[in-house]
Coordinates of C-alpha atoms (C1' of nucleotides) in Angstrom, one line a residue:
Chain A
M57 CA -5.5 9.4 -22.9
R58 CA -7.0 12.2 -22.0
L59 CA -5.5 13.9 -18.5
S60 CA -9.2 15.7 -17.8
R61 CA -10.3 11.7 -17.5
S62 CA -7.0 10.2 -15.9
F63 CA -6.4 8.7 -12.8
I64 CA -2.8 10.4 -12.6
P65 CA -3.4 12.2 -9.3
T66 CA 0.0 15.1 -9.1
M67 CA 0.6 16.3 -5.8
K68 CA 2.0 19.5 -5.4
E69 CA 3.5 19.2 -2.2
T70 CA 5.2 15.7 -1.3
P71 CA 3.5 13.5 1.4
A72 CA 6.1 13.5 4.4
E73 CA 7.5 9.9 4.4
A74 CA 9.6 10.2 0.9
Q75 CA 12.8 10.8 1.7
I76 CA 14.5 11.0 -1.4
A77 CA 14.2 11.9 -5.1
S78 CA 12.6 8.8 -6.4
H79 CA 10.3 8.6 -3.8
R80 CA 8.9 12.0 -3.7
L81 CA 8.6 12.3 -7.6
M82 CA 6.9 9.0 -8.0
L83 CA 4.9 9.9 -4.9
R84 CA 3.8 13.3 -6.2
A85 CA 3.2 12.6 -10.2
G86 CA 0.4 9.6 -9.1
L87 CA 2.7 6.2 -10.1
V88 CA 2.2 4.5 -7.1
R89 CA 0.7 4.8 -3.2
Q90 CA 1.5 2.8 -0.1
T91 CA -0.7 0.8 0.9
S92 CA 1.5 -0.6 3.9
A93 CA 5.0 -0.3 4.9
G94 CA 7.1 -1.4 2.1
I95 CA 4.5 -2.0 -0.5
Y96 CA 2.8 0.0 -3.0
A97 CA -0.5 0.2 -5.2
W98 CA 0.9 0.5 -9.4
L99 CA -1.5 3.5 -10.8
P100 CA -2.1 4.1 -14.7
L101 CA 1.7 6.3 -15.0
G102 CA 3.7 4.2 -12.9
Y103 CA 2.6 1.0 -13.7
R104 CA 3.3 1.9 -17.8
V105 CA 6.6 2.2 -17.3
L106 CA 6.9 -1.0 -15.0
R107 CA 5.5 -2.7 -18.4
N108 CA 7.6 -0.8 -20.4
I109 CA 10.7 -1.5 -18.5
E110 CA 9.5 -5.6 -18.1
R111 CA 9.2 -5.2 -22.0
I112 CA 12.7 -4.8 -22.5
V113 CA 13.7 -7.4 -19.9
R114 CA 11.6 -9.6 -21.4
E115 CA 13.0 -8.6 -24.8
E116 CA 16.7 -9.1 -24.2
Q117 CA 15.8 -12.8 -21.8
N118 CA 14.3 -14.0 -24.8
A119 CA 17.2 -12.4 -27.5
A120 CA 19.8 -14.2 -25.2
G121 CA 18.0 -17.0 -25.6
A122 CA 16.8 -17.5 -22.3
Q123 CA 12.8 -18.9 -22.4
E124 CA 9.9 -17.5 -20.3
V125 CA 7.6 -19.3 -17.8
L126 CA 6.2 -18.0 -14.6
M127 CA 6.1 -19.9 -11.1
P128 CA 4.0 -19.2 -8.7
T129 CA 4.0 -16.7 -5.7
I130 CA 3.0 -18.8 -3.3
Q131 CA 5.4 -21.6 -2.3
S132 CA 4.8 -25.1 -0.3
A133 CA 7.6 -25.5 2.5
E134 CA 8.8 -29.3 1.8
L135 CA 11.4 -27.6 -1.4
W136 CA 12.7 -25.5 0.7
R137 CA 13.0 -28.1 3.9
E138 CA 14.7 -30.3 0.9
S139 CA 17.4 -27.7 0.1
G140 CA 18.2 -26.6 3.7
R141 CA 16.2 -22.8 3.0
Y142 CA 13.6 -23.3 5.0
D143 CA 15.4 -22.7 8.7
D144 CA 17.9 -20.7 6.7
Y145 CA 16.2 -17.7 5.2
G146 CA 14.7 -16.7 8.5
K147 CA 12.2 -14.0 9.2
E148 CA 12.8 -12.0 5.5
M149 CA 10.3 -14.9 5.1
L150 CA 7.0 -14.3 4.7
R151 CA 5.5 -18.0 6.3
I152 CA 2.0 -19.1 5.9
R153 CA -0.5 -22.0 6.9
D154 CA -3.2 -22.8 5.2
R155 CA -6.2 -24.6 6.0
H156 CA -4.7 -28.3 6.6
E157 CA -2.3 -26.3 8.4
R158 CA 0.3 -26.7 5.9
D159 CA 3.2 -24.7 5.8
M160 CA 3.4 -22.6 2.8
L161 CA 5.2 -19.6 2.1
Y162 CA 5.6 -16.0 -0.1
G163 CA 8.5 -16.6 -2.2
P164 CA 11.6 -14.4 -1.6
T165 CA 13.1 -16.1 -4.6
N166 CA 12.4 -19.2 -7.0
E167 CA 15.5 -21.7 -6.8
E168 CA 13.7 -24.5 -4.7
V169 CA 10.5 -24.5 -7.4
I170 CA 12.8 -24.6 -10.6
T171 CA 14.9 -27.2 -9.3
D172 CA 11.9 -29.3 -8.7
L173 CA 11.1 -28.6 -12.2
F174 CA 13.7 -29.7 -14.0
R175 CA 14.3 -32.4 -12.2
Q176 CA 10.5 -33.9 -13.0
S177 CA 11.1 -33.0 -16.4
V178 CA 14.7 -33.1 -17.1
Y179 CA 16.6 -36.6 -17.8
S180 CA 19.0 -36.3 -20.6
Y181 CA 22.2 -34.3 -21.0
R182 CA 21.0 -34.0 -24.7
E183 CA 18.5 -31.5 -23.6
L184 CA 20.6 -29.5 -21.9
P185 CA 21.3 -26.0 -21.6
Q186 CA 18.6 -24.5 -20.3
I187 CA 17.9 -21.1 -19.2
L188 CA 13.8 -19.8 -18.0
F189 CA 13.3 -16.8 -16.3
H190 CA 9.9 -15.2 -15.1
I191 CA 9.3 -11.9 -14.4
Q192 CA 6.9 -12.8 -11.0
W193 CA 6.8 -10.6 -7.4
K194 CA 8.2 -11.5 -5.1
F195 CA 8.0 -10.7 -1.3
R196 CA 10.7 -10.3 1.1
D197 CA 10.1 -9.2 4.6
E198 CA 12.4 -6.4 5.2
V199 CA 13.4 -5.9 8.8
R200 CA 13.1 -1.9 7.2
P201 CA 12.0 -0.9 3.5
R202 CA 12.5 2.1 2.6
F203 CA 13.1 4.1 -0.1
G204 CA 9.6 3.7 -2.0
V205 CA 10.4 1.0 -4.9
M206 CA 13.8 0.8 -4.2
R207 CA 13.7 -1.1 -0.8
G208 CA 9.5 -2.5 -0.9
R209 CA 8.8 -5.9 1.1
E210 CA 6.5 -6.9 -2.1
F211 CA 9.0 -6.0 -5.5
L212 CA 9.0 -7.5 -9.3
M213 CA 11.8 -8.9 -10.5
K214 CA 12.6 -10.9 -13.3
D215 CA 14.6 -13.7 -12.3
A216 CA 16.7 -16.8 -14.2
Y217 CA 18.3 -20.3 -13.8
S218 CA 20.0 -21.6 -15.7
F219 CA 21.6 -25.3 -16.1
D220 CA 24.8 -26.9 -17.6
M221 CA 25.9 -30.1 -17.5
D222 CA 29.7 -29.1 -16.1
F223 CA 31.4 -25.9 -15.1
A224 CA 32.5 -24.9 -18.5
G225 CA 28.9 -25.2 -20.0
A226 CA 27.2 -22.9 -16.3
V227 CA 30.4 -20.0 -17.4
V228 CA 28.6 -19.3 -21.3
S229 CA 25.3 -19.4 -19.3
Y230 CA 26.7 -17.0 -16.8
R231 CA 28.4 -14.3 -19.2
T232 CA 25.5 -14.6 -21.8
M233 CA 23.7 -13.2 -19.3
M234 CA 25.9 -10.7 -18.1
L235 CA 25.9 -9.7 -22.2
A236 CA 22.2 -9.7 -21.8
Y237 CA 22.6 -7.6 -18.7
M238 CA 24.5 -4.5 -20.5
R239 CA 22.0 -5.2 -23.4
T240 CA 18.8 -4.3 -21.0
F241 CA 20.0 -1.6 -18.9
Q242 CA 21.6 0.3 -21.4
R243 CA 18.6 0.4 -23.6
M244 CA 16.4 1.6 -20.3
G245 CA 18.9 4.7 -20.5
L246 CA 21.2 3.3 -18.0
K247 CA 25.0 3.1 -18.0
A248 CA 25.5 0.2 -15.3
I249 CA 28.6 -1.6 -14.2
P250 CA 29.2 -5.0 -13.5
M251 CA 30.4 -5.5 -10.1
E252 CA 32.6 -8.3 -8.6
A253 CA 30.4 -9.2 -5.7
E254 CA 30.1 -11.7 -2.3
S255 CA 27.6 -14.3 -3.4
G256 CA 25.5 -14.8 -0.4
P257 CA 22.4 -16.9 1.3
I258 CA 22.3 -17.7 -2.3
G259 CA 25.3 -19.6 -2.4
G260 CA 28.2 -19.9 -5.7
D261 CA 31.2 -18.6 -5.9
L262 CA 31.0 -16.5 -9.4
S263 CA 28.8 -13.3 -8.3
H264 CA 28.8 -9.9 -10.4
E265 CA 25.8 -7.5 -9.0
F266 CA 25.6 -4.6 -11.8
I267 CA 25.2 -1.3 -10.0
I268 CA 24.1 2.0 -11.9
L269 CA 25.3 5.3 -11.5
A270 CA 22.9 7.8 -9.6
P271 CA 24.4 10.4 -7.6
T272 CA 22.1 9.6 -4.2
G273 CA 22.9 5.9 -4.6
E274 CA 24.0 4.4 -1.6
S275 CA 27.0 2.8 -1.9
Q276 CA 30.5 4.6 -3.2
V277 CA 31.5 2.9 -6.7
Y278 CA 35.2 3.1 -8.5
Y279 CA 35.6 2.0 -11.8
D280 CA 37.1 2.6 -15.4
A281 CA 35.7 5.2 -17.7
G282 CA 35.4 2.1 -20.5
F283 CA 32.4 1.3 -19.0
E284 CA 30.8 4.6 -19.8
D285 CA 32.1 4.4 -23.5
I286 CA 30.5 1.0 -24.8
D287 CA 27.9 0.5 -26.6
W288 CA 26.3 -2.9 -25.7
V289 CA 23.0 -3.2 -27.7
N290 CA 25.6 -2.8 -31.3
A291 CA 28.4 -4.8 -30.2
K292 CA 29.4 -6.8 -32.2
F293 CA 29.2 -9.7 -29.3
D294 CA 27.1 -12.9 -30.1
Y295 CA 26.1 -15.1 -27.5
N296 CA 28.5 -17.9 -28.6
A297 CA 30.9 -18.8 -26.4
Q298 CA 33.9 -17.5 -28.0
D299 CA 32.2 -14.0 -28.7
L300 CA 31.1 -14.2 -24.7
E301 CA 34.9 -15.1 -23.8
A302 CA 35.5 -12.1 -25.8
F303 CA 33.1 -9.9 -24.2
F304 CA 34.1 -11.1 -20.5
R305 CA 37.6 -10.5 -21.0
Q306 CA 37.1 -7.2 -22.3
M307 CA 34.4 -6.7 -19.5
T308 CA 36.4 -7.8 -16.4
S309 CA 40.0 -6.6 -18.2
M310 CA 38.6 -3.2 -16.3
Y311 CA 38.1 -1.8 -13.2
A312 CA 35.3 -1.8 -11.1
A313 CA 34.0 -1.9 -7.5
T314 CA 32.1 -1.1 -4.6
D315 CA 34.0 1.2 -2.0
E316 CA 33.2 -2.7 0.2
K317 CA 36.1 -5.3 -2.0
H318 CA 37.6 -1.5 -3.3
D319 CA 41.1 -2.9 -3.8
V320 CA 43.4 0.3 -3.5
A321 CA 46.4 -1.3 -4.9
K322 CA 44.8 -2.0 -8.0
W323 CA 42.9 0.9 -8.3
D324 CA 46.4 2.7 -8.6
K325 CA 47.5 1.0 -11.6
V326 CA 44.2 2.5 -13.5
D327 CA 45.3 5.3 -16.0
P328 CA 44.0 8.7 -13.6
A329 CA 42.3 9.8 -16.6
R330 CA 40.6 6.9 -16.4
R331 CA 39.4 6.8 -12.8
R332 CA 35.7 7.3 -12.1
E333 CA 33.9 7.4 -8.6
G334 CA 30.2 8.0 -8.3
R335 CA 27.6 6.2 -6.0
G336 CA 25.8 3.7 -7.5
I337 CA 22.4 1.3 -6.9
E338 CA 22.3 -2.0 -7.3
V339 CA 19.8 -3.3 -9.9
G340 CA 21.0 -6.7 -11.1
H341 CA 22.8 -9.8 -9.4
I342 CA 24.1 -12.7 -11.7
F343 CA 25.6 -15.9 -9.5
H344 CA 27.3 -18.9 -10.3
F345 CA 26.4 -21.6 -7.8
G346 CA 27.1 -25.0 -9.3
T347 CA 24.9 -28.2 -7.4
K348 CA 24.2 -26.5 -3.9
Y349 CA 20.6 -27.3 -5.5
T350 CA 21.1 -29.8 -7.6
K351 CA 22.3 -31.7 -5.3
A352 CA 20.3 -31.4 -2.0
M353 CA 16.9 -31.9 -4.5
N354 CA 18.2 -34.4 -6.2
A355 CA 18.0 -33.3 -9.8
T356 CA 20.4 -35.5 -11.7
V357 CA 20.2 -36.1 -16.2
T358 CA 22.4 -38.8 -17.8
A359 CA 25.3 -38.1 -19.1
A360 CA 26.5 -39.3 -22.5
D361 CA 28.9 -41.9 -21.3
G362 CA 25.0 -43.0 -18.3
K363 CA 26.3 -41.9 -15.4
H364 CA 24.0 -39.3 -13.4
V365 CA 24.7 -36.3 -12.8
H366 CA 24.3 -33.0 -11.2
P367 CA 24.3 -30.2 -13.5
E368 CA 25.3 -27.0 -12.1
M369 CA 23.2 -23.9 -12.0
G370 CA 22.8 -19.9 -11.9
S371 CA 20.8 -17.8 -10.8
Y372 CA 19.9 -14.1 -12.8
G373 CA 18.2 -11.2 -11.0
V374 CA 17.0 -8.0 -12.4
G375 CA 14.8 -5.2 -9.3
V376 CA 12.3 -4.6 -12.3
S377 CA 10.1 -2.6 -9.9
R378 CA 13.6 -0.9 -8.6
L379 CA 14.8 -0.2 -11.6
V380 CA 11.8 2.4 -11.7
G381 CA 13.1 4.9 -8.7
A382 CA 16.1 3.8 -10.2
V383 CA 15.6 5.2 -12.9
I384 CA 14.2 8.7 -11.8
E385 CA 17.1 8.7 -8.9
A386 CA 19.3 8.6 -12.6
S387 CA 17.3 11.3 -13.9
H388 CA 15.4 13.8 -12.2
D389 CA 15.5 17.9 -11.9
A390 CA 14.5 20.0 -9.9
A391 CA 11.2 20.4 -11.4
G392 CA 10.7 16.3 -11.9
I393 CA 11.0 12.9 -13.8
I394 CA 13.1 12.8 -16.6
W395 CA 12.2 10.0 -18.6
P396 CA 14.6 7.9 -21.2
D397 CA 12.5 7.4 -24.4
S398 CA 13.0 3.7 -24.5
I399 CA 10.4 3.5 -21.1
A400 CA 8.3 6.8 -20.6
P401 CA 4.8 6.6 -20.1
F402 CA 4.1 9.2 -22.8
K403 CA 5.9 9.2 -25.4
A404 CA 4.7 13.2 -25.4
A405 CA 2.3 15.7 -23.3
I406 CA 0.1 17.8 -25.9
L407 CA -0.6 20.7 -24.0
N408 CA -3.7 22.9 -24.5
L409 CA -3.1 25.6 -22.9
R410 CA -6.4 28.0 -24.3
R411 CA -9.2 25.4 -23.8
G412 CA -12.1 26.5 -25.3
D413 CA -10.1 28.8 -28.3
A414 CA -10.7 27.1 -31.4
A415 CA -7.6 26.9 -33.2
C416 CA -5.8 25.4 -30.0
D417 CA -8.6 23.0 -30.0
A418 CA -8.3 21.6 -33.3
M419 CA -4.6 21.3 -33.2
C420 CA -5.1 19.2 -29.9
E421 CA -7.1 17.4 -31.3
A422 CA -5.5 16.3 -34.5
L423 CA -2.7 16.2 -32.9
Y424 CA -3.8 13.9 -30.3
A425 CA -6.1 11.0 -33.1
K426 CA -2.1 10.8 -35.1
L427 CA -0.4 10.1 -31.2
G428 CA -3.1 7.9 -30.0
A429 CA -2.0 6.2 -26.7
A430 CA 1.9 7.1 -27.6
A431 CA 0.3 11.0 -26.4
L432 CA -1.0 12.2 -22.5
Y433 CA -3.4 15.2 -24.1
D434 CA -3.4 17.7 -20.9
D435 CA -7.3 19.0 -22.0
R436 CA -7.6 20.1 -18.3
E437 CA -9.3 23.2 -17.8
E438 CA -6.0 24.6 -15.7
R439 CA -3.3 27.2 -16.1
A440 CA -0.3 27.1 -18.6
G441 CA 1.1 27.0 -15.5
A442 CA -0.6 24.5 -13.8
K443 CA 0.0 22.5 -17.5
F444 CA 3.4 23.3 -17.9
A445 CA 4.3 22.0 -13.9
D446 CA 2.8 18.7 -14.4
A447 CA 4.5 18.0 -17.4
D448 CA 7.8 18.7 -16.2
L449 CA 6.5 16.4 -13.2
M450 CA 5.6 13.6 -15.0
G451 CA 9.1 13.5 -17.2
H452 CA 6.7 12.9 -21.0
P453 CA 10.4 12.7 -23.0
W454 CA 8.6 15.7 -25.1
Q455 CA 6.1 17.9 -24.9
I456 CA 3.7 20.1 -27.6
I457 CA 2.3 23.0 -26.7
V458 CA 0.0 24.3 -28.2
G459 CA -1.3 28.0 -27.3
P460 CA -3.2 30.7 -29.1
R461 CA -0.6 32.6 -30.0
G462 CA 1.5 29.7 -31.9
A463 CA -1.9 28.7 -32.9
A464 CA -2.8 31.7 -34.6
A465 CA 0.0 31.1 -37.2
G466 CA 0.0 27.5 -37.6
N467 CA 2.4 26.7 -35.0
V468 CA 3.3 24.6 -31.8
E469 CA 5.9 24.8 -29.9
L470 CA 8.0 21.4 -29.1
K471 CA 10.0 21.3 -25.9
R472 CA 12.6 18.3 -25.4
R473 CA 12.3 17.2 -21.3
A474 CA 15.8 16.5 -20.9
T475 CA 17.8 19.5 -22.1
G476 CA 14.7 22.2 -22.1
E477 CA 15.6 23.0 -25.6
R478 CA 11.9 24.4 -27.3
I479 CA 11.1 25.5 -30.8
E480 CA 8.5 26.4 -32.9
L481 CA 7.2 24.4 -36.2
P482 CA 3.8 23.1 -37.4
P483 CA 2.3 20.3 -36.2
D484 CA 3.5 17.8 -39.0
A485 CA 6.9 18.7 -38.4
A486 CA 6.7 18.2 -34.7
L487 CA 5.3 15.3 -35.0
A488 CA 7.3 14.2 -37.6
R489 CA 11.0 15.2 -34.8
I490 CA 8.9 13.2 -32.0
A491 CA 8.5 10.0 -34.8
Chain B
rC299 C1' 17.0 -6.2 15.7
rG300 C1' 19.3 -1.7 18.5
rG301 C1' 18.2 3.3 18.8
rG302 C1' 14.8 8.2 17.6
rG303 C1' 10.1 9.5 15.9
rC304 C1' 5.4 10.5 14.4
rG305 C1' -0.4 10.0 14.0
rU306 C1' -5.3 16.0 14.0
rG307 C1' -10.7 17.2 6.5
rG308 C1' -6.9 14.8 0.4
rC309 C1' -2.0 16.8 1.1
rG310 C1' 1.8 19.1 4.3
rC311 C1' 1.4 22.1 9.2
rA312 C1' -0.1 24.3 14.0
rG313 C1' -2.5 23.1 18.7
rC314 C1' 0.0 18.9 23.3
rC315 C1' 4.3 20.9 27.7
rU316 C1' 0.6 25.5 31.4
rG317 C1' -7.1 19.8 30.1
rG318 C1' -11.6 24.6 29.4
rU319 C1' -15.7 29.4 22.3
rC320 C1' -9.2 24.7 20.2
rA321 C1' -11.0 21.4 15.8
rG322 C1' -7.8 25.6 13.0
rC323 C1' -3.5 27.7 9.1
rG324 C1' -1.7 26.8 3.7
rC325 C1' -2.6 23.6 -0.6
rG326 C1' -5.6 20.8 -3.2
rC327 C1' -11.5 20.0 -4.3
rC328 C1' -16.5 23.1 -5.3
rU329 C1' -19.5 27.4 -7.2
rG330 C1' -19.3 32.3 -9.2
rU331 C1' -16.5 36.5 -11.4
rU332 C1' -11.1 37.1 -12.5
rU333 C1' -6.5 35.8 -14.7
rU334 C1' -4.8 33.4 -20.0
rG335 C1' 2.4 30.4 -22.4
rG336 C1' 5.5 29.2 -16.1
rG337 C1' 0.9 26.5 -10.6
rU338 C1' -3.6 34.3 -10.9
rA339 C1' -6.6 37.3 -8.1
rC340 C1' -11.3 37.7 -5.3
rA341 C1' -15.8 35.9 -2.5
rG342 C1' -18.5 31.8 -1.1
rG343 C1' -18.8 26.5 0.2
rA344 C1' -17.9 21.4 1.1
rG345 C1' -15.1 17.4 4.1
rG346 C1' -12.2 15.8 10.3
rU347 C1' -15.1 9.3 15.3
rC348 C1' -7.9 14.4 16.5
rG349 C1' -5.1 6.1 14.7
rU350 C1' -7.4 2.9 18.7
rG351 C1' -9.0 0.4 23.1
rG352 C1' -9.1 1.7 27.9
rG353 C1' -8.1 6.0 32.1
rU354 C1' -7.8 9.5 35.3
rU355 C1' -11.5 14.4 35.5
rC356 C1' -17.1 18.4 36.7
rA357 C1' -14.8 18.2 31.7
rA358 C1' -8.9 15.2 27.3
rA359 C1' -6.4 16.5 20.8
rU360 C1' -4.6 17.9 25.2
rC361 C1' -2.7 13.6 31.0
rC362 C1' -1.2 8.0 31.6
rC363 C1' -1.5 3.2 29.8
rG364 C1' -2.5 -0.7 26.5
rC365 C1' -2.7 -2.2 21.5
rC366 C1' -2.3 -0.8 16.2
rG367 C1' -0.2 2.0 11.9
rC368 C1' 3.7 4.8 9.9
rC369 C1' 8.5 7.6 9.0
rC370 C1' 13.8 8.0 10.2
rC371 C1' 19.4 6.5 11.6
rG372 C1' 22.4 1.5 12.5
rA373 C1' 23.3 -3.7 10.9
rC374 C1' 20.7 -6.2 6.2
rC375 C1' 18.9 -7.0 1.3
rA376 C1' 16.7 -7.2 -6.2

RNA sequence: CGGGGCGUGGCGCAGCCUGGUCAGCGCGCCUGUUUUGGGUACAGGAGGUCGUGGGUUCAAAUCCCGCCGCCCCGACCA
């Protein structure tokens, strides 16, 4: 994309409403614009990041054997009356009435709809287990939206739902999602730590929240350094019951807790050299809640012995839009965002420091032709300083800097955003380095 | 939901208390010159129902009331 033709409105100054780093940077770098309290429009740069995060989440869900569906945003109140949550959910649920005076709602979550779909279509134990997921917009009418997309009212969420014949099966599904999550977050360049959690209004008895480390996180966390060392993406765990048990044992053998559930006695037993404290942001939450919904909504399957049983369920959420803000909280500096390669909107920016200079123009056009959609070409009539500042602000992993001095010598300068390291080299060598 | 604050060109703000050349400043934007490796400098220019409705007054951005919107602190949450 040519920056001169793009809709990427960057700002030098920060709108007054933005308090935290990620919100300020998302506004300044032109990723989003607020349309009303807790509701945002995603602009090209931000939308690219959102889709990249979504893509990784989707790939890992598929790899874990979950199947993607897409459920509606608008739901019927009837289903929620069946589960008993229509009255329980309170004002956070946005209630709507259609032209026939039917009570509808904008879905804050999808347990009812998925359970309804399941009971309509699945009748036999032979069809279990099933894990279904979708990535869809949710609405929760938060009393106090804040922190930009991190606590919006409308947000994009991946939610998955598992159905198993019994508790043992449900545990396997639960661990499957847990492993998928560790891989998902790692691929986004995040250190995520699962912590035991209260299961809250969804109900249930087994629950973990996934906290990523960021200096500006909302809650204080305590954890074993072991979590930092494990490479989950390449770990030799497969999605079978044995591997998952080993994985889960390893996961739960290390101490991890938010300040709410912090157990000083247990903490004292952790090797002091391995104790880590920090701030964290919740980006995912998984629950096992058994037959709460299958019983309330009478979803049954026939077991091998001919009896009708209520399947065991779990639900598994990832805050996709929240992750955009969370990644920035975890990865930025005074100059701007520092995108991890895997989710960056563009792999590289090409900075033409002297538009109109034949050598610079030719070199930039050649680079742009080769990189194509992976590059944002800054061909604006701006001063070098403005281009540097905007490139740093937008956080592209690489900057290919083309100036008259280097161009005359046949070189460009390659800058790594994360480290600030710059080297001068020929264009092809720069492309090879990036690829 | 309790407490606090704010709405003035695209962004950041001043002006309000003490109504009357107060509609202004910086950034951004447009034009020209200049500069050319970290947001250059100079000159000229465009752009505002002062959130909104009502009231007080000879006169309201300024005072009073209602409404709407947004933000912050706390409790709650992917």
